Short mmCIF file of C-alpha atoms and ligand atoms in Angstrom, two decimals:
data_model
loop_
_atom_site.label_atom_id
_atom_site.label_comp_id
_atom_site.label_asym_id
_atom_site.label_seq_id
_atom_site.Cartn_x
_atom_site.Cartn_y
_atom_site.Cartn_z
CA UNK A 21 0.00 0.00 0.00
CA UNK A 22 2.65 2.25 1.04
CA UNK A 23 4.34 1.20 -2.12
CA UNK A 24 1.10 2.63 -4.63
CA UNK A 25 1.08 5.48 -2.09
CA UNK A 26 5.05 6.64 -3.33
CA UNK A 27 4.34 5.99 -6.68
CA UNK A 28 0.93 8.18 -7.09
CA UNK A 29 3.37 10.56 -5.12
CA UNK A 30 5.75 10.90 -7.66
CA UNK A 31 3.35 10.43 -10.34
CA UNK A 32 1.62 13.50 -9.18
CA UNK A 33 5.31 15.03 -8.54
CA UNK A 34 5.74 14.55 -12.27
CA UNK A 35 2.89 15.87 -13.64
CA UNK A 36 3.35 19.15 -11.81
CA UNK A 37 6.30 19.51 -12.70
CA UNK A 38 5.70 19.08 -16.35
CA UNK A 39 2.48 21.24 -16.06
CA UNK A 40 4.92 23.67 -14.77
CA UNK A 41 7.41 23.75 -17.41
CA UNK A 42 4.66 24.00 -20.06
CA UNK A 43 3.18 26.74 -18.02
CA UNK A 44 6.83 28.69 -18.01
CA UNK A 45 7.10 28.21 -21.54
CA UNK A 46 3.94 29.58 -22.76
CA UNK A 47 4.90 32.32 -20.36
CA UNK A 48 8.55 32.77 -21.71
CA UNK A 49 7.00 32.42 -25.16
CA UNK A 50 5.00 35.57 -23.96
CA UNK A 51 7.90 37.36 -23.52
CA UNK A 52 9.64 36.51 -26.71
CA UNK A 53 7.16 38.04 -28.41
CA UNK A 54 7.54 40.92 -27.72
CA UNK A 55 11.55 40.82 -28.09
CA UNK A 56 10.35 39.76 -31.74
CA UNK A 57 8.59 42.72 -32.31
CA UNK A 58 10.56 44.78 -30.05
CA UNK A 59 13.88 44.12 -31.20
CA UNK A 60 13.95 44.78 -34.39
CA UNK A 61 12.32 47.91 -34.50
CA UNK A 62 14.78 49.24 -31.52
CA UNK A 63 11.46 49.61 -28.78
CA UNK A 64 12.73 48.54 -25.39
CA UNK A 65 11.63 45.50 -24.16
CA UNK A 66 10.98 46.86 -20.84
CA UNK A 67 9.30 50.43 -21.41
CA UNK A 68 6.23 50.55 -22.12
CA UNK A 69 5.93 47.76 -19.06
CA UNK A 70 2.76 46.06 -20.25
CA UNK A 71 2.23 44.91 -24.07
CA UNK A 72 0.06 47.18 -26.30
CA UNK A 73 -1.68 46.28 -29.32
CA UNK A 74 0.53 46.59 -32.61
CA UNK A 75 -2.83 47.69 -34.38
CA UNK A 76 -4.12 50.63 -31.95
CA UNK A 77 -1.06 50.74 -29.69
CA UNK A 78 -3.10 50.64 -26.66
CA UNK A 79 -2.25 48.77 -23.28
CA UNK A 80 -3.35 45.18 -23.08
CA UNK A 81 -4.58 43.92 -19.92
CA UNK A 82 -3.29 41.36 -18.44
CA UNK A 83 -6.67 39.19 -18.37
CA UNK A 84 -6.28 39.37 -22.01
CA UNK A 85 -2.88 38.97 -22.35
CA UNK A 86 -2.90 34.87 -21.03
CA UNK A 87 -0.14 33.24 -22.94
CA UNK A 88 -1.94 30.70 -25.68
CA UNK A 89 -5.42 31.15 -23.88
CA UNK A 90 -5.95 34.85 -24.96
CA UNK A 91 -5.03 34.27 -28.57
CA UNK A 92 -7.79 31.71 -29.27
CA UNK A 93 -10.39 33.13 -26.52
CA UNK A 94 -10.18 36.25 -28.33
CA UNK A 95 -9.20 34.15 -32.38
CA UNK A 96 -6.67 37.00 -32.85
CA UNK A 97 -7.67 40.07 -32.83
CA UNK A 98 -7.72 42.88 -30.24
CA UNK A 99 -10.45 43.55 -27.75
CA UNK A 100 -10.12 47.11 -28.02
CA UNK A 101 -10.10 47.38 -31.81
CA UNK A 102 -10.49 44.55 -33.42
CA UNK A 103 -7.14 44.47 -35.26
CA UNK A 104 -5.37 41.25 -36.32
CA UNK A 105 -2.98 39.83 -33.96
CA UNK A 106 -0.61 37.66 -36.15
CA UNK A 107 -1.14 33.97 -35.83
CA UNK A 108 2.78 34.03 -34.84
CA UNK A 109 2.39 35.42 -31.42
CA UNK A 110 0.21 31.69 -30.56
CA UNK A 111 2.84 29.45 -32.71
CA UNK A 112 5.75 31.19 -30.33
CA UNK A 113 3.87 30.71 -27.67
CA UNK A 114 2.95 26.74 -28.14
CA UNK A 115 6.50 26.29 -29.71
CA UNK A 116 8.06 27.75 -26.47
CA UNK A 117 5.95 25.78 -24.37
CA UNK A 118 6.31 22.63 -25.90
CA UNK A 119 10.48 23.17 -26.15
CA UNK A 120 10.56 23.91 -22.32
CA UNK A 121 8.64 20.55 -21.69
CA UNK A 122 10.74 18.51 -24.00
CA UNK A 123 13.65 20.04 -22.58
CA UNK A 124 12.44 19.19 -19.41
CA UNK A 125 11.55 15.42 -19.87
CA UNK A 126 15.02 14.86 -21.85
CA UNK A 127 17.71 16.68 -19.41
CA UNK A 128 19.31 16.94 -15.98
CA UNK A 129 17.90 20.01 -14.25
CA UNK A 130 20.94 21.84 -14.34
CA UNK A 131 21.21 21.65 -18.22
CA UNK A 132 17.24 21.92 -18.33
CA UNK A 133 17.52 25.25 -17.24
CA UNK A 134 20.85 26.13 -19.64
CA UNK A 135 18.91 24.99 -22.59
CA UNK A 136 16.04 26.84 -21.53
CA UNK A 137 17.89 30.00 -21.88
CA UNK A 138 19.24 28.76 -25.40
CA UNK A 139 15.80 28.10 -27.35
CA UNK A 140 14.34 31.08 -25.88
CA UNK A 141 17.36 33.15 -27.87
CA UNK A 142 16.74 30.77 -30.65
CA UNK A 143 12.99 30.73 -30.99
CA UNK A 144 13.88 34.82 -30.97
CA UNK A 145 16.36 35.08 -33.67
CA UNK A 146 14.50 32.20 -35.47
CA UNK A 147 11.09 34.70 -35.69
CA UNK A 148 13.22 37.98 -36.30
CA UNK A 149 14.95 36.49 -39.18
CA UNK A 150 11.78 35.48 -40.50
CA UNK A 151 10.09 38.82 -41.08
CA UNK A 152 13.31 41.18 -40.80
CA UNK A 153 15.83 39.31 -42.54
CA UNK A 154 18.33 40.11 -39.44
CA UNK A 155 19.49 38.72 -36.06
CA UNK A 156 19.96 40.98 -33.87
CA UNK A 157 22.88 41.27 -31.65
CA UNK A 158 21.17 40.74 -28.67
CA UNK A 159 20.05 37.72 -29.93
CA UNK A 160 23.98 36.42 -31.49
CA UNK A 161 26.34 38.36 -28.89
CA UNK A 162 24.27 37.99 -26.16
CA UNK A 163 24.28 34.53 -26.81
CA UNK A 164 27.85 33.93 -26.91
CA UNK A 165 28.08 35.44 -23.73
CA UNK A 166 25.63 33.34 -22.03
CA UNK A 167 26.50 30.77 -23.62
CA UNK A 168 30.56 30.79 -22.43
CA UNK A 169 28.79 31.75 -19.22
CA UNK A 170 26.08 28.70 -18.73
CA UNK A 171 28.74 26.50 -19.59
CA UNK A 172 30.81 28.07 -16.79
CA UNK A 173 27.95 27.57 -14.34
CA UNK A 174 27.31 23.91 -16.04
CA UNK A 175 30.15 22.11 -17.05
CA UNK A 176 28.84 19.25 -18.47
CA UNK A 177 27.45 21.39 -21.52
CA UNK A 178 30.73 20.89 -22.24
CA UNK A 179 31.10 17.63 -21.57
CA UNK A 180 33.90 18.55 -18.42
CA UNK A 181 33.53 18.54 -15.11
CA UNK A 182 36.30 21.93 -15.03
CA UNK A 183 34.95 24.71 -15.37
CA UNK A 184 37.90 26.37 -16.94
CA UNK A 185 38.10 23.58 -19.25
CA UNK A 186 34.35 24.10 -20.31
CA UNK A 187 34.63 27.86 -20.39
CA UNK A 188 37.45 26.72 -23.25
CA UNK A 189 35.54 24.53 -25.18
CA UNK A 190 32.73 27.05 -25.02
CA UNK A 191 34.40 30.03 -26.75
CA UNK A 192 36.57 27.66 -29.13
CA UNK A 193 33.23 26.56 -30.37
CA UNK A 194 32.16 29.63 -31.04
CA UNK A 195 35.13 30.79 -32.28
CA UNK A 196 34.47 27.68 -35.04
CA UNK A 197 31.12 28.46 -35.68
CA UNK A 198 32.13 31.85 -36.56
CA UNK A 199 34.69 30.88 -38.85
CA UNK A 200 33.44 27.57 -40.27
CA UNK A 201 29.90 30.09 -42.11
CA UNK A 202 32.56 32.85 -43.06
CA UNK A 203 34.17 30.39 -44.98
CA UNK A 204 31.58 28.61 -46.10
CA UNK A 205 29.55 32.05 -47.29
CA UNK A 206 33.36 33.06 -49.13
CA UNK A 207 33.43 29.65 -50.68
CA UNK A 208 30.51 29.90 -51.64
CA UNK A 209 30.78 33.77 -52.88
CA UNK A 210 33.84 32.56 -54.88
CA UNK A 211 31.83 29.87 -57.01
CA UNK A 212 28.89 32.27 -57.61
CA UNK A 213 31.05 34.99 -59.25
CA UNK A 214 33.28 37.95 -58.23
CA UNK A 215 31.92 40.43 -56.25
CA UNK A 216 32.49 43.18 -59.17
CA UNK A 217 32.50 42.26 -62.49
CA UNK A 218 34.54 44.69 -65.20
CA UNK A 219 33.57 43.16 -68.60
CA UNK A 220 36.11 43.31 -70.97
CA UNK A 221 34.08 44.99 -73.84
CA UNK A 222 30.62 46.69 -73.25
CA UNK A 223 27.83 43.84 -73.29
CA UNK A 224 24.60 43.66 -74.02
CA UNK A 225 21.88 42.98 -71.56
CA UNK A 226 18.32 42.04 -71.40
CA UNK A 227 16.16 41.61 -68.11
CA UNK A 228 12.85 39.88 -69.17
CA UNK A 229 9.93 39.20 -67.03
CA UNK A 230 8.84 35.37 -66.51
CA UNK A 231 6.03 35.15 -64.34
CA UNK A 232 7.02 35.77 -60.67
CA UNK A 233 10.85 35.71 -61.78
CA UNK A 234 12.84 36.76 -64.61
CA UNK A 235 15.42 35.81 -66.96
CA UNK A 236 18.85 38.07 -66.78
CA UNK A 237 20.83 37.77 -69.79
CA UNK A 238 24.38 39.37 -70.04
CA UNK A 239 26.10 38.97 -73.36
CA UNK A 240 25.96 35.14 -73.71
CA UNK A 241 25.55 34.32 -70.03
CA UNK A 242 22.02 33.34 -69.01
CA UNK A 243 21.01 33.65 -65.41
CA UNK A 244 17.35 33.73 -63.26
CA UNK A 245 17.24 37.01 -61.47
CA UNK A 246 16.01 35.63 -58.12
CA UNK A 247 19.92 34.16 -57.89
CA UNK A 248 21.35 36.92 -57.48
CA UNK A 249 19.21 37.88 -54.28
CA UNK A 250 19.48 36.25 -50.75
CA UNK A 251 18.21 39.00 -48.39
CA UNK A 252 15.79 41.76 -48.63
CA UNK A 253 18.71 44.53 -48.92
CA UNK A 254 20.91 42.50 -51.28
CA UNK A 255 21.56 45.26 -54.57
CA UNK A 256 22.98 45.01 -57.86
CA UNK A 257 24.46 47.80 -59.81
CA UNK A 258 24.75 47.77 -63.23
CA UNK A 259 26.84 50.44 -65.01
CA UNK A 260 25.74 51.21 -68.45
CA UNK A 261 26.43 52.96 -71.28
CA UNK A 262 22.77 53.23 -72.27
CA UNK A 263 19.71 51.58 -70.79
CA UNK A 264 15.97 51.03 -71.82
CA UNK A 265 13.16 50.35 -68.65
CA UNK A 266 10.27 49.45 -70.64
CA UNK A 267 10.16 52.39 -73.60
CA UNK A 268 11.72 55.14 -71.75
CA UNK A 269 15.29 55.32 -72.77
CA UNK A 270 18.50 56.66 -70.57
CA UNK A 271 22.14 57.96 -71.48
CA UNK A 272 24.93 56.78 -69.53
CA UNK A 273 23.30 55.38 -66.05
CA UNK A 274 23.57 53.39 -62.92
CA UNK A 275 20.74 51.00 -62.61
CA UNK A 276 20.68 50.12 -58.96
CA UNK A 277 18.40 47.18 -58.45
CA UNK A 278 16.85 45.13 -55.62
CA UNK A 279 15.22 41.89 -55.87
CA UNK A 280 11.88 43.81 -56.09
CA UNK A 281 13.13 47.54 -57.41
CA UNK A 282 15.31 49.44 -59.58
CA UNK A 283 16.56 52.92 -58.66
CA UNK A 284 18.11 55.03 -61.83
CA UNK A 285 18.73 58.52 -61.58
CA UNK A 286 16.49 59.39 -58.44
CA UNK A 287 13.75 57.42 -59.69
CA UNK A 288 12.64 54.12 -57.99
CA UNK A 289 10.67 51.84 -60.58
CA UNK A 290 8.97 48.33 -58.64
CA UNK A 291 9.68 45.51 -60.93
CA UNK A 292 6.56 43.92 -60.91
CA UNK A 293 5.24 47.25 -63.06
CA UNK A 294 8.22 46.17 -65.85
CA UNK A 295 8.27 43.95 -68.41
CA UNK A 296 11.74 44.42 -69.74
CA UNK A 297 14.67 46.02 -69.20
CA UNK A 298 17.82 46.58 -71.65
CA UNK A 299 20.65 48.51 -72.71
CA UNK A 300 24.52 47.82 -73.00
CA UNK A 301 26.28 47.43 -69.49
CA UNK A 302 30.13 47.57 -68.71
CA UNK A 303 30.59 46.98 -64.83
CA UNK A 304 28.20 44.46 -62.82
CA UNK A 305 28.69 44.72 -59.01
CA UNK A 306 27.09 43.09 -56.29
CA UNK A 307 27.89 44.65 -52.71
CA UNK A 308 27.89 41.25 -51.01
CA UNK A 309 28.51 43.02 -47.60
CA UNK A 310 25.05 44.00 -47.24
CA UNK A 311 24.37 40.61 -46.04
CA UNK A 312 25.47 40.97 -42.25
CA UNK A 313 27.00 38.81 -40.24
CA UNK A 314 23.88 37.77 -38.43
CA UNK A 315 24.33 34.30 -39.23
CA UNK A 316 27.74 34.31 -38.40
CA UNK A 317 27.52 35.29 -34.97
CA UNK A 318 24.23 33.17 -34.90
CA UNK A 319 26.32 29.67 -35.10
CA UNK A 320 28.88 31.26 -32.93
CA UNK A 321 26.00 31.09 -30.17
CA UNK A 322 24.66 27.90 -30.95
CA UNK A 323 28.62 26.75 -30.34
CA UNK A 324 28.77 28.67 -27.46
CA UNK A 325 25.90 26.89 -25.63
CA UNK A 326 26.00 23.18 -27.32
CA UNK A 327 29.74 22.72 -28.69
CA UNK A 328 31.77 22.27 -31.45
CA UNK A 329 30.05 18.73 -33.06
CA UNK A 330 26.40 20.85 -33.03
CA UNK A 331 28.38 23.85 -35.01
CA UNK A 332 29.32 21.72 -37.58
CA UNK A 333 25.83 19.40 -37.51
CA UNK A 334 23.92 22.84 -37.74
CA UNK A 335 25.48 23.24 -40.95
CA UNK A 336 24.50 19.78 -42.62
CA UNK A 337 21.37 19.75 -41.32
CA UNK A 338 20.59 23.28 -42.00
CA UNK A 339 21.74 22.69 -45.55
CA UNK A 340 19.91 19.73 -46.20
CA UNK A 341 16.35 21.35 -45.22
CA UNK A 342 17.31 24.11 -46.77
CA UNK A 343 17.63 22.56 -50.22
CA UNK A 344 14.82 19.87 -49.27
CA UNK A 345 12.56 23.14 -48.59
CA UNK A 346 14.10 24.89 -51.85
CA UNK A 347 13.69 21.68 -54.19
CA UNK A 348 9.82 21.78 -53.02
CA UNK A 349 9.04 24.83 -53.64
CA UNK A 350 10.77 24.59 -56.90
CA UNK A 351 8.38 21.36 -57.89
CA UNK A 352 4.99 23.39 -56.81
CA UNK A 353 6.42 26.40 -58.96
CA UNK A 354 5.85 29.03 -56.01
CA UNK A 355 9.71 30.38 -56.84
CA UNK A 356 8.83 34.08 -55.27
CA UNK A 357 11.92 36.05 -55.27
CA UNK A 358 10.97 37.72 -51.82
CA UNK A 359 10.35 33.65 -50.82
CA UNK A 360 14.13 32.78 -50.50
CA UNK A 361 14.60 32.29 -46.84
CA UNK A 362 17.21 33.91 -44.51
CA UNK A 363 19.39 31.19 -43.57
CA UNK A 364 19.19 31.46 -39.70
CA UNK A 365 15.97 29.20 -38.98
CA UNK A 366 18.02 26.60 -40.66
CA UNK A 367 20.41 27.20 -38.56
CA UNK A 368 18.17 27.01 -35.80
CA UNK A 369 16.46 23.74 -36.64
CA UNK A 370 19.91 22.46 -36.56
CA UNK A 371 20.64 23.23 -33.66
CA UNK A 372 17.17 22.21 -31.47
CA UNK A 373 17.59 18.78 -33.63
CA UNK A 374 21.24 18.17 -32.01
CA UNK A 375 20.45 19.06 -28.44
CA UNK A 376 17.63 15.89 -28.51
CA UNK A 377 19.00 13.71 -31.21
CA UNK A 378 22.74 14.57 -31.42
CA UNK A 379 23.87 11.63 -29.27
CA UNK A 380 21.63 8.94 -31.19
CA UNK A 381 22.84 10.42 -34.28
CA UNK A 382 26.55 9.97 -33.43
CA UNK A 383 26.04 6.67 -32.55
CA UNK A 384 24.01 5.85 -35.42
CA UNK A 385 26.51 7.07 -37.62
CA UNK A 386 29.30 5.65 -36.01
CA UNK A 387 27.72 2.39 -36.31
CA UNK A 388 27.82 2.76 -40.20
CA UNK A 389 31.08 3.75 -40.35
CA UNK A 390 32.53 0.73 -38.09
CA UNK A 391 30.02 -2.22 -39.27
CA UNK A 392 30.48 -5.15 -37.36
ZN1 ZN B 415 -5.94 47.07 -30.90
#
C-alpha cells in the first residue's frame, strides 16, 4: 500500500512539474514576443511595461494577455479594436511551451535550465529572421556570452567537469562556428562569381519578365534574377552605357536594383510594373557586404551553448532542409523572389535537432562507419 502510495506521489510530482514547465514556456514564449517585435524595431523590451496592441497601440490587460489562452479566446484580434494579432504570437507561444517541456523530460535540471535560456534566444532570432531578414545582436552576442557563461555555471554542456576547461571549449566553439559560415559564405561567394564584375568589352543585356521571376541575360551568359538575391537589402548595380526600362530610354546610367526595385537617376521603378529592361552594361557589381553577419555570430551562439560537433551538424542539417525546402518549392512552382529564406531558422532547426538527437545520431553514424 505504502508502495502505490510513493508511486501516485511521484506520479503526481511529475505531472506538476511538467504542467509547470509547459506553463513557463507559454509564459517565456509571452515574452519573446515581444523581443520579436521589439527588437527589431529598436522599442525597449521593458518600457512601455505592459504589451500594447501593434494595431491601436493601446495597453493590453493582463486578463487578455494569457499566454496561448488569450489568442484563441479572443481568435486574434484585439479587444479594443479589433485588429489582427498575427497567428505568430500563438505558434511562439505553443513552440516555447512545448520546447521547455521537451527540454524538461530529456535533461538533468541543471542543463534543463541552460537549454532553456538557449531556445528562448533561438525561438527569438528564429522569428526575427523570418520577417526582418536580421538577427539581432542581442540575440547572437548575447548569446555567446551566455553561452561561455552557462557552460561556466554547467560544465557538463561541455562535456567537463572543469569549469575552466568548459569555459574553453565554449568560446573555441564559437570561435568555429564563426569561422566555419565565413568560410563557407566566401566559398561559396567565390563559385557564384566575383563580387564586381569589369567586362572586358561593353555587353549587351536584357532583363525579361517570366512570371514571378525573370530571366537576366548578359552577353551570352544566361542567369534567373532571383539568384542573385538572398536578403531583402541584397543590390545590384549595373553600369551602363545606355539603358531602356520598358520604352523610356537613358544615357549613360547606374541601374541600382533590388530583388523587387530598380533605382536610376532618383527614380525608384517596382519591378513587378516592368516587363523588360535593356541597354549595353560595362561593370556588374554586387555589394555582397550588405548581407550581415547575423548568421555568423548566430552559429557562434549555438557553439557557445551546445559545442563544437552541433556547429558543424547545424550546418548539414541546416543545408539539407534548406535545399529539401528549396527543391519543393521549386516542384509546386511558387519560386517568389521575396520567398528565398534567410538562412538562420536553418540554422536554428539544426541546432534544437542536435540538443535531442545529437547523441543517437553519433552513434548511429558511427555504427555505419565501423560495421560489425
Ligand atoms: Zn488594438
Amino acid at each position: 500500500m505504502e508502495l502505490l502510495a510513493d508511486c501516485v506521489d511521484s506520479f503526481a510530482y511529475q505531472l506538476l512539474f511538467n504542467a509547470f514547465a509547459f506553463v513557463l514556456g507559454a509564459a517565456v514564449g509571452s515574452f519573446l514576443n515581444v523581443c520579436i517585435y521589439r527588437l527589431p524595431r529598436e522599442l525597449s523590451v521593458n518600457r512601455p511595461r505592459r504589451s500594447f496592441c501593434p494595431v491601436c497601440k493601446q495597453p493590453i490587460p493582463w486578463q487578455q494577455n494569457l499566454p496561448l489562452i488569450s489568442w484563441l479566446v479572443l481568435r486574434g484580434r484585439c479587444a479594443n479594436c479589433g485588429g489582427k494579432i498575427a497567428f505568430r504570437y500563438l505558434v511562439v507561444e505553443l513552440v516555447s511551451a512545448l520546447l521547455f517541456l521537451a527540454i524538461w523530460q530529456s535533461f538533468p535540471w541543471q542543463i534543463a535550465i541552460t537549454y532553456w535560456v538557449f531556445v528562448s534566444l533561438v525561438i527569438v532570432g528564429t522569428f526575427v529572421d523570418l520577417e526582418h531578414f536580421i538577427i539581432p545582436n542581442q540575440v547572437t552576442i548575447g548569446g555567446i556570452a551566455a553561452g561561455v557563461l552557462a557552460s561556466f555555471a554547467v560544465p557538463e554542456l561541455m562535456g567537463s567537469d572543469s569549469r575552466i576547461a568548459a569555459v574553453v571549449r565554449s568560446v573555441l566553439a564559437a570561435a568555429l562556428g564563426y569561422l566555419t559560415l565565413l568560410f563557407v559564405l566566401e566559398a561559396g561567394k567565390v563559385a557564384f562569381g566575383k563580387k564586381r564584375i569589369r567586362l572586358d568589352a561593353p555587353a549587351p543585356f536584357t532583363w525579361t519578365r517570366q512570371g514571378d521571376d525573370a530571366e537576366f541575360v548578359v552577353g551570352s551568359e544566361r542567369s534567373l534574377w532571383s539568384d542573385y538575391f538572398a536578403r531583402e537589402k541584397d543590390q545590384l548595380l549595373l553600369r551602363c552605357d545606355e539603358a531602356k526600362i520598358d520604352h523610356r530610354s537613358f544615357g549613360n546610367t547606374t541601374l541600382d536594383f533590388h530583388y523587387d526595385r530598380v533605382a536610376v537617376e532618383g527614380e525608384v521603378i517596382a519591378l513587378d510594373e516592368v516587363a523588360q529592361i535593356s541597354g549595353v552594361v560595362r561593370e556588374l557589381q554586387i555589394p555582397r557586404e550588405a548581407m550581415g553577419r547575423g548568421d555568423l555570430k548566430f552559429l557562434a551562439a549555438i557553439g557557445a551553448f551546445l559545442g563544437w560537433r552541433a556547429v558543424l551538424f547545424s550546418i548539414f542539417a541546416g543545408s539539407l532542409l534548406g535545399s529539401l525546402v528549396g527543391l519543393v518549392t521549386l516542384l509546386v512552382g511558387k519560386r517568389v523572389w521575396s520567398a528565398k529564406l534567410p538562412f538562420g531558422p536553418y540554422l536554428a532547426f539544426g541546432a534544437v535537432s542536435w540538443m535531442f538527437f545529437g547523441e543517437t545520431f553519433l552513434r548511429w553514424y558511427l555504427g555505419l562507419l565501423n560495421p560489425h
